[in-house]
Amino acid sequence: MTARPDIGIVYHPDFLIHTQDYHPEKKERLLAILSLLKEEKLFDRLEQLAPVPARVEEIGLIHTESYIKYVKEMCERQRPYLDPDTYLTPRSYEVALLSAGAALTAMRSVMNGRLKTCFSLGRPPGHHAEPNRGMGFCLFNNIAIAARAAMEEFGLERILIVDWDVHHGNGTQAAFYHDPRVLFVCVHQSPAYPGSGYTDETGSGAGTGYTVNVPLPAGCGDAEYSAFFDEVVAPLADVYRPQLVMLSAGQDAYHDDPLAGMRLTFAGYAAMARKLKQIAEKHCSGKIVACMEGGYNLKGQAEAVVTTLSELGGWGRPVKNENIPATGRKDALGVIAKVKEQSLALLAGKVDTV
Ligand SMILES: [Zn+2]
């Protein structure tokens, strides 16, 4: 073990304040991750960073002033819901600022060279939050805010965001739909919430070709997700040459997740993390910033997060074995092949002009 870890997490106890007992996106998700890290004595392998709340101007890198004000006022008035899926507590606004702040801390720790990899454990999650509305348990789009800040503060022009949460990252897509400075590559179950993320959503204007959606039928697992990386993410990264790799790390494609129907195992998460790391090492000295998104099987999502951290950190922790039959969906491989062809054709000849 090196004296000083080059991988870290961002955590703050206030992330536990935003919670609702009977809602799947509750504080116990984070507690399960922390207790697994503690149980396995893994904290000494991780730099632990504390976030500061994002400033309103930083939230404003992605969200409209009126929406930010709306969230604040809804919390002040103690309204219990932002939309039917998305609860609020009186302190959710300040916790959401802290969650976005955690993504910013993770991004800065990697961009200023302190760490190679940093995983924000911020809650509430963010990838469904669009510039002018929150939804799907998300208030502010943590990863999008951090990506925009990376452009502003470090002059980045090519950021790869991979979103492996089981749901389409509609908020992140909306934030960068016109912007070639983010290549957004999103694999998700379809049909499913939020109902977007089809293959013909490819970006617009200068951003055409820089949004890549891979909608897969329920029932896909390790084989299809590996193919997604090998056939779509890796070849696109070779063309795009990202200066930073970011990950919307949802753990709800896990086979025993109560909200979705995919069949990923821990071995699948390990393989994806390894492939992501290879891509980052090839193109940007291994720089990876991950932000926690969904994942609702408490034990399963905790194990998937720790498996991901272990692979990104190169700890050699054995992958927990599960007896799950292998998947092999030809229809899914057909979608992956189609997206590969389409997205490479759209990007061809464009990237050099970015
Ligand atoms: Zn999700």
PDB file of C-alpha atoms in Angstrom, residues 62-63 67 126-135 139 141 170-172 174-175 196:
ATOM      1  CA  ILE A  62     -26.386  24.415 -14.898  1.00  0.00           C
ATOM      2  CA  HIS A  63     -29.662  25.464 -13.296  1.00  0.00           C
ATOM      3  CA  TYR A  67     -35.520  26.945 -10.392  1.00  0.00           C
ATOM      4  CA  GLY A 126     -28.388  14.431  -9.514  1.00  0.00           C
ATOM      5  CA  HIS A 127     -28.570  12.951 -13.016  1.00  0.00           C
ATOM      6  CA  HIS A 128     -32.326  13.423 -13.516  1.00  0.00           C
ATOM      7  CA  ALA A 129     -32.257  17.116 -12.547  1.00  0.00           C
ATOM      8  CA  GLU A 130     -32.686  19.270 -15.660  1.00  0.00           C
ATOM      9  CA  PRO A 131     -31.680  22.946 -15.823  1.00  0.00           C
ATOM     10  CA  ASN A 132     -35.174  24.150 -14.941  1.00  0.00           C
ATOM     11  CA  ARG A 133     -36.690  21.242 -13.025  1.00  0.00           C
ATOM     12  CA  GLY A 134     -35.800  18.554 -10.546  1.00  0.00           C
ATOM     13  CA  MET A 135     -37.249  15.064 -10.775  1.00  0.00           C
ATOM     14  CA  LEU A 139     -32.654  18.299  -6.964  1.00  0.00           C
ATOM     15  CA  ASN A 141     -27.373  17.890 -11.143  1.00  0.00           C
ATOM     16  CA  ASN A 170     -32.037  13.009 -18.831  1.00  0.00           C
ATOM     17  CA  GLY A 171     -30.784  15.922 -16.732  1.00  0.00           C
ATOM     18  CA  THR A 172     -27.163  15.523 -17.762  1.00  0.00           C
ATOM     19  CA  ALA A 174     -30.274  18.268 -21.228  1.00  0.00           C
ATOM     20  CA  ALA A 175     -27.376  20.206 -19.677  1.00  0.00           C
ATOM     21  CA  SER A 196     -36.220   9.308 -22.662  1.00  0.00           C
TER      22      SER A 196
END
